[in-house]
PDB file of C-alpha atoms in Angstrom:
ATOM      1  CA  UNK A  19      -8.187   1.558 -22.768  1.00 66.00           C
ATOM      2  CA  UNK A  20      -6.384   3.591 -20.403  1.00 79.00           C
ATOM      3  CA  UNK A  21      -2.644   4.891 -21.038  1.00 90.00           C
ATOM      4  CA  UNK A  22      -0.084   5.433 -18.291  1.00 95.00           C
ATOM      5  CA  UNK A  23       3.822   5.862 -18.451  1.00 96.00           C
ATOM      6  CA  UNK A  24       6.372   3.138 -18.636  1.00 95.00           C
ATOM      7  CA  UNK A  25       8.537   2.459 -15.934  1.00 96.00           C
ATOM      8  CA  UNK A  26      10.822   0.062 -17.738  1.00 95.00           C
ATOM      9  CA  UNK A  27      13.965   0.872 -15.518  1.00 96.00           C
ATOM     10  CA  UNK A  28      11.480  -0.372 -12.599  1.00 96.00           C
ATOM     11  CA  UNK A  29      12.109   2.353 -10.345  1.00 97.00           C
ATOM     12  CA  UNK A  30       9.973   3.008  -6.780  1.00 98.00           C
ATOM     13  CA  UNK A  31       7.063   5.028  -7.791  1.00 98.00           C
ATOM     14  CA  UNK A  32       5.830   4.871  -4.506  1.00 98.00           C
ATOM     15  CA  UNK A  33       9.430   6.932  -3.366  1.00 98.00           C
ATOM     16  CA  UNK A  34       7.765  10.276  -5.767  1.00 96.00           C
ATOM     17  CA  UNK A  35       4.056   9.602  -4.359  1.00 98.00           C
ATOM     18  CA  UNK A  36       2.216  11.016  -1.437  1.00 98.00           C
ATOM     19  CA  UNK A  37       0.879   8.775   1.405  1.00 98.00           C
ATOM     20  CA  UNK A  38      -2.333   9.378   3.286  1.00 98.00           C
ATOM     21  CA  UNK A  39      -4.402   7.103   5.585  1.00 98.00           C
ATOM     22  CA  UNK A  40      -7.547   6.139   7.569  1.00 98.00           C
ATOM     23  CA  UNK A  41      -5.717   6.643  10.679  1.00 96.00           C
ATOM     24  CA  UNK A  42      -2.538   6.437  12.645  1.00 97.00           C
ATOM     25  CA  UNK A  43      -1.473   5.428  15.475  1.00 95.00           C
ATOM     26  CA  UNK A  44       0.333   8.583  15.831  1.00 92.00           C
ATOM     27  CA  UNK A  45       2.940  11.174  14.846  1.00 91.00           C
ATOM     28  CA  UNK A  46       5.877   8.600  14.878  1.00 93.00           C
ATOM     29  CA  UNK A  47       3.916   6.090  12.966  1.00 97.00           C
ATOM     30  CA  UNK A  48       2.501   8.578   9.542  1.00 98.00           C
ATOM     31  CA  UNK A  49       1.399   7.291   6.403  1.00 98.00           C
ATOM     32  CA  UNK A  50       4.504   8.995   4.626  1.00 98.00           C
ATOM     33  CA  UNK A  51       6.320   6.748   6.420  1.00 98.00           C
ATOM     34  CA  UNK A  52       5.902   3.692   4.760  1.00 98.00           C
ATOM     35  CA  UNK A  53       6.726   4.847   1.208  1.00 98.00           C
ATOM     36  CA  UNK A  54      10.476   6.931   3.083  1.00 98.00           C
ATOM     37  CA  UNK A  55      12.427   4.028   1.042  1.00 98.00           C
ATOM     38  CA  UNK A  56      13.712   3.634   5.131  1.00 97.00           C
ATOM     39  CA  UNK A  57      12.728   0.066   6.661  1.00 94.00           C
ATOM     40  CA  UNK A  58      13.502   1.169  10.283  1.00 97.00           C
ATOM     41  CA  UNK A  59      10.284   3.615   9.931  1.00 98.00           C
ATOM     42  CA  UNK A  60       6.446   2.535   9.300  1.00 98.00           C
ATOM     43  CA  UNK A  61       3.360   3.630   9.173  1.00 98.00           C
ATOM     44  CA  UNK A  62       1.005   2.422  11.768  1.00 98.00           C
ATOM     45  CA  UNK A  63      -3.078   2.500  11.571  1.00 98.00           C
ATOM     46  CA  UNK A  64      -5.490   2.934  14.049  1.00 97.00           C
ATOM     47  CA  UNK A  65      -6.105  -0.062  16.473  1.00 97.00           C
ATOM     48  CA  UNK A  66      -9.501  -1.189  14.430  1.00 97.00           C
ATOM     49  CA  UNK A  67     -10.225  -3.522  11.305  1.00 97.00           C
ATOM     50  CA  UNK A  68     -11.056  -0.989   8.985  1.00 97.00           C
ATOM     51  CA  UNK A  69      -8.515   0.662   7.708  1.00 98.00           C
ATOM     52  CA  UNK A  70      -6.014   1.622   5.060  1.00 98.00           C
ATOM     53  CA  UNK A  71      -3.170   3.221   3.269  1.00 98.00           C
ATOM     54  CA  UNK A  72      -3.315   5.488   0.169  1.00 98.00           C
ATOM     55  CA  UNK A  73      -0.597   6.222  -1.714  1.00 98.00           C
ATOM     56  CA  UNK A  74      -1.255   9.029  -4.945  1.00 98.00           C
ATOM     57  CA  UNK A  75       1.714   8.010  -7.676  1.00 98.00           C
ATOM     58  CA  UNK A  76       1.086  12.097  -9.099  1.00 97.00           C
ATOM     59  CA  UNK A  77       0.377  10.613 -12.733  1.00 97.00           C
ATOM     60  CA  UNK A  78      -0.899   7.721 -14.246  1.00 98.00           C
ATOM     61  CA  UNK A  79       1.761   4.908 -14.576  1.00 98.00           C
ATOM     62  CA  UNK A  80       1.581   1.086 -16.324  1.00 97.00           C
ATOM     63  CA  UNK A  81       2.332  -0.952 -12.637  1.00 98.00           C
ATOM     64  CA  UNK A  82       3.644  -3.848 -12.465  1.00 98.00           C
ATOM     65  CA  UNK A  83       4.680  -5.028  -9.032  1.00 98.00           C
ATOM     66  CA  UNK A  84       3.584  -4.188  -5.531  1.00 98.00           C
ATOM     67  CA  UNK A  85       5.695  -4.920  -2.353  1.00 98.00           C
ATOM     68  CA  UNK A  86       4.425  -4.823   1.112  1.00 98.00           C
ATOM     69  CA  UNK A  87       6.755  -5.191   4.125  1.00 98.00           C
ATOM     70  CA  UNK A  88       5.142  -5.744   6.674  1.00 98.00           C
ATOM     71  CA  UNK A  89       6.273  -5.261  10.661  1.00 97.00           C
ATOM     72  CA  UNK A  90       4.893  -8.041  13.220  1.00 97.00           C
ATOM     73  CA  UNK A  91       1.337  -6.127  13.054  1.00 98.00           C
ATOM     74  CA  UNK A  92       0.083  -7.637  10.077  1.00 98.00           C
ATOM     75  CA  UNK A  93      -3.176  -7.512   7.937  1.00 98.00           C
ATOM     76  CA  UNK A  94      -5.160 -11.451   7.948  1.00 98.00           C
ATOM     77  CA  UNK A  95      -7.552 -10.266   5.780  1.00 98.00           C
ATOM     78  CA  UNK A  96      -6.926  -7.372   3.338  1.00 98.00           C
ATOM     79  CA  UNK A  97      -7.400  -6.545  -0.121  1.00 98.00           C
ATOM     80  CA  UNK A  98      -4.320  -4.519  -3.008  1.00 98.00           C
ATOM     81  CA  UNK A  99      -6.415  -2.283  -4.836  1.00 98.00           C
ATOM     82  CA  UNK A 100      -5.505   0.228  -8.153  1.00 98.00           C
ATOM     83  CA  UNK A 101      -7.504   3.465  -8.904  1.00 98.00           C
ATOM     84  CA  UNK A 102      -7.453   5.978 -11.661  1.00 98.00           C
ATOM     85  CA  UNK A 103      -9.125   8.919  -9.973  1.00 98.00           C
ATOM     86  CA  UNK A 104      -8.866   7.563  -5.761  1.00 97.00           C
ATOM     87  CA  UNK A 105     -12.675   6.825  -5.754  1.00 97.00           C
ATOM     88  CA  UNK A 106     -13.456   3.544  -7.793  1.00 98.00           C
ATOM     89  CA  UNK A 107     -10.766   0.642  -7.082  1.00 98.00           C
ATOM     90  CA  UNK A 108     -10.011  -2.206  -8.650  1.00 98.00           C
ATOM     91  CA  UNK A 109      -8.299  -5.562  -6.780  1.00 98.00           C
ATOM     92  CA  UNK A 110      -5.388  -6.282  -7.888  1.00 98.00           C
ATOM     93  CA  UNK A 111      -4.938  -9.048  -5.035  1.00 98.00           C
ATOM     94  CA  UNK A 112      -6.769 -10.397  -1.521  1.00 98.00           C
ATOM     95  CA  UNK A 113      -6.269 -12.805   0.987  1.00 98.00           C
ATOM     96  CA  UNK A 114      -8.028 -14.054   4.215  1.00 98.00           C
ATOM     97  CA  UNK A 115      -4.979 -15.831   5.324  1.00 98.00           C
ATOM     98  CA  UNK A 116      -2.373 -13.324   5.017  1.00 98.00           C
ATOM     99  CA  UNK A 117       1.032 -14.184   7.687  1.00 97.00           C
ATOM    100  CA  UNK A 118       2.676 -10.788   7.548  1.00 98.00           C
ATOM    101  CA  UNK A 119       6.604 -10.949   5.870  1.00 98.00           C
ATOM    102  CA  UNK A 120       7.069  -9.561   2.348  1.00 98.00           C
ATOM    103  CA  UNK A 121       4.475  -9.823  -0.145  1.00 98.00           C
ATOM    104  CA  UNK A 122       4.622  -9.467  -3.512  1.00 98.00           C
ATOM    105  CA  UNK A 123       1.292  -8.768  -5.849  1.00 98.00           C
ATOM    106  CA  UNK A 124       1.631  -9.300  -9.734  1.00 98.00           C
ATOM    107  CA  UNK A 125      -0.296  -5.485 -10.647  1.00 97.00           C
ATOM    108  CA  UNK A 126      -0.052  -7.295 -14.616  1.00 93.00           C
ATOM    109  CA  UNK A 127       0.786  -3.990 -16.041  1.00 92.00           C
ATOM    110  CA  UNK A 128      -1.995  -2.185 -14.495  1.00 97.00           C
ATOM    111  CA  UNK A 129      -2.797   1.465 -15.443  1.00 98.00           C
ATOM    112  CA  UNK A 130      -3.439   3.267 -12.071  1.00 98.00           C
ATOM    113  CA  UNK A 131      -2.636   6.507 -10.147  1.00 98.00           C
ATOM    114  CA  UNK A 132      -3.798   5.592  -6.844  1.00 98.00           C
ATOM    115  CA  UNK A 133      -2.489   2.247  -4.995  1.00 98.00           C
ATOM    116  CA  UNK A 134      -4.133   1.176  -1.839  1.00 98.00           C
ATOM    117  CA  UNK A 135      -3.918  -1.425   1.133  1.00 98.00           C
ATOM    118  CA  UNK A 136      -7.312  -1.962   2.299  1.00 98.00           C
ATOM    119  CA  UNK A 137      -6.934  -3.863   5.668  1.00 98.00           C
ATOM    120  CA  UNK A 138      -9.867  -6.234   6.880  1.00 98.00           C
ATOM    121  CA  UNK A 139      -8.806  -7.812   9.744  1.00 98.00           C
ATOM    122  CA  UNK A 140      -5.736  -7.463  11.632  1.00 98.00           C
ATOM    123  CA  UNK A 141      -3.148  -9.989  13.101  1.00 98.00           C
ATOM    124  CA  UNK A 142      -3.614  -9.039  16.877  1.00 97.00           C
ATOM    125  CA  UNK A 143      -4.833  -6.531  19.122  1.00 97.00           C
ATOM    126  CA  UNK A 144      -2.778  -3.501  17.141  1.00 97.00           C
ATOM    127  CA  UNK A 145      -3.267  -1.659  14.098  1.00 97.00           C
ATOM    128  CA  UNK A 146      -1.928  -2.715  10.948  1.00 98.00           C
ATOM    129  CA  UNK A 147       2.030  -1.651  10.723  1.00 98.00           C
ATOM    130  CA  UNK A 148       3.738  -1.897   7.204  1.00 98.00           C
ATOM    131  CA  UNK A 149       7.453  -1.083   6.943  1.00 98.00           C
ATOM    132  CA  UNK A 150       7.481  -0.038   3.451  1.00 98.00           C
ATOM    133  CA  UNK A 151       5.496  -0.448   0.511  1.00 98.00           C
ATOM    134  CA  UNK A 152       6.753  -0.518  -3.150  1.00 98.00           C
ATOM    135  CA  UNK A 153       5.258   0.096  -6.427  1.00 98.00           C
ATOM    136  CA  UNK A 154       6.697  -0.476  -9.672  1.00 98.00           C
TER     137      UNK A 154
END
């Protein structure tokens, strides 16, 4: 069984991690921007299906709640995912019907260093645009 660190005062993780991406849809839109604990800036992909958002917690930690925010751009399809080492993921949570707002995934005290939001399909014609994410 894998060991990671507590978080029991259920701080942001995300707000000590790195972001990195697929794509963007350009400078004012970065990964980093959706983990900034700042809900007037977002991250915003690439204008394709396939895409996502990586965010590296630095260390292994016990999870226990994900929070996406999501602008009006919003994933249909897409998939919360956990990773040890970035390269084999587990899903923590999917839909095919997803409507955008704020979305909460149970992680069920997941040990994981990597979290990402694997988008499927998207909403519209734009990328996918979250406002913040949150990991705890």
């Amino acid at each position: 069984m894998e060991t990671g660190k507590a978080n029991p005062s259920r701080v942001n993780l995300a707000l000590r991690g790195t972001a990195t991406a697929s794509g963007s849809e350009g400078d004012p839109w970065l990964p980093a921007n959706a983990i900034d604990g700042d809900d007037t800036t977002r991250w915003s992909s690439a204008f394709t299906d396939s895409q996502w958002l990586r965010i590296d917690l630095t260390r292994r930690w016990q999870l226990s709640e994900v929070t996406l925010f999501w602008e009006h751009a919003h994933a249909v399809s897409y998939r919360v995912e956990a990773s040890l080492d970035g390269r084999s993921w587990k899903t923590l949570w999917s839909t095919k019907a997803g409507q955008g707002g704020t979305v909460r995934v149970d992680a069920g005290a997941t040990v994981a260093r990597y979290v990402r939001i694997y988008g499927v399909k998207r909403s519209g014609i734009y990328g996918y645009s979250l406002l913040e994410v949150e990991i705890r």
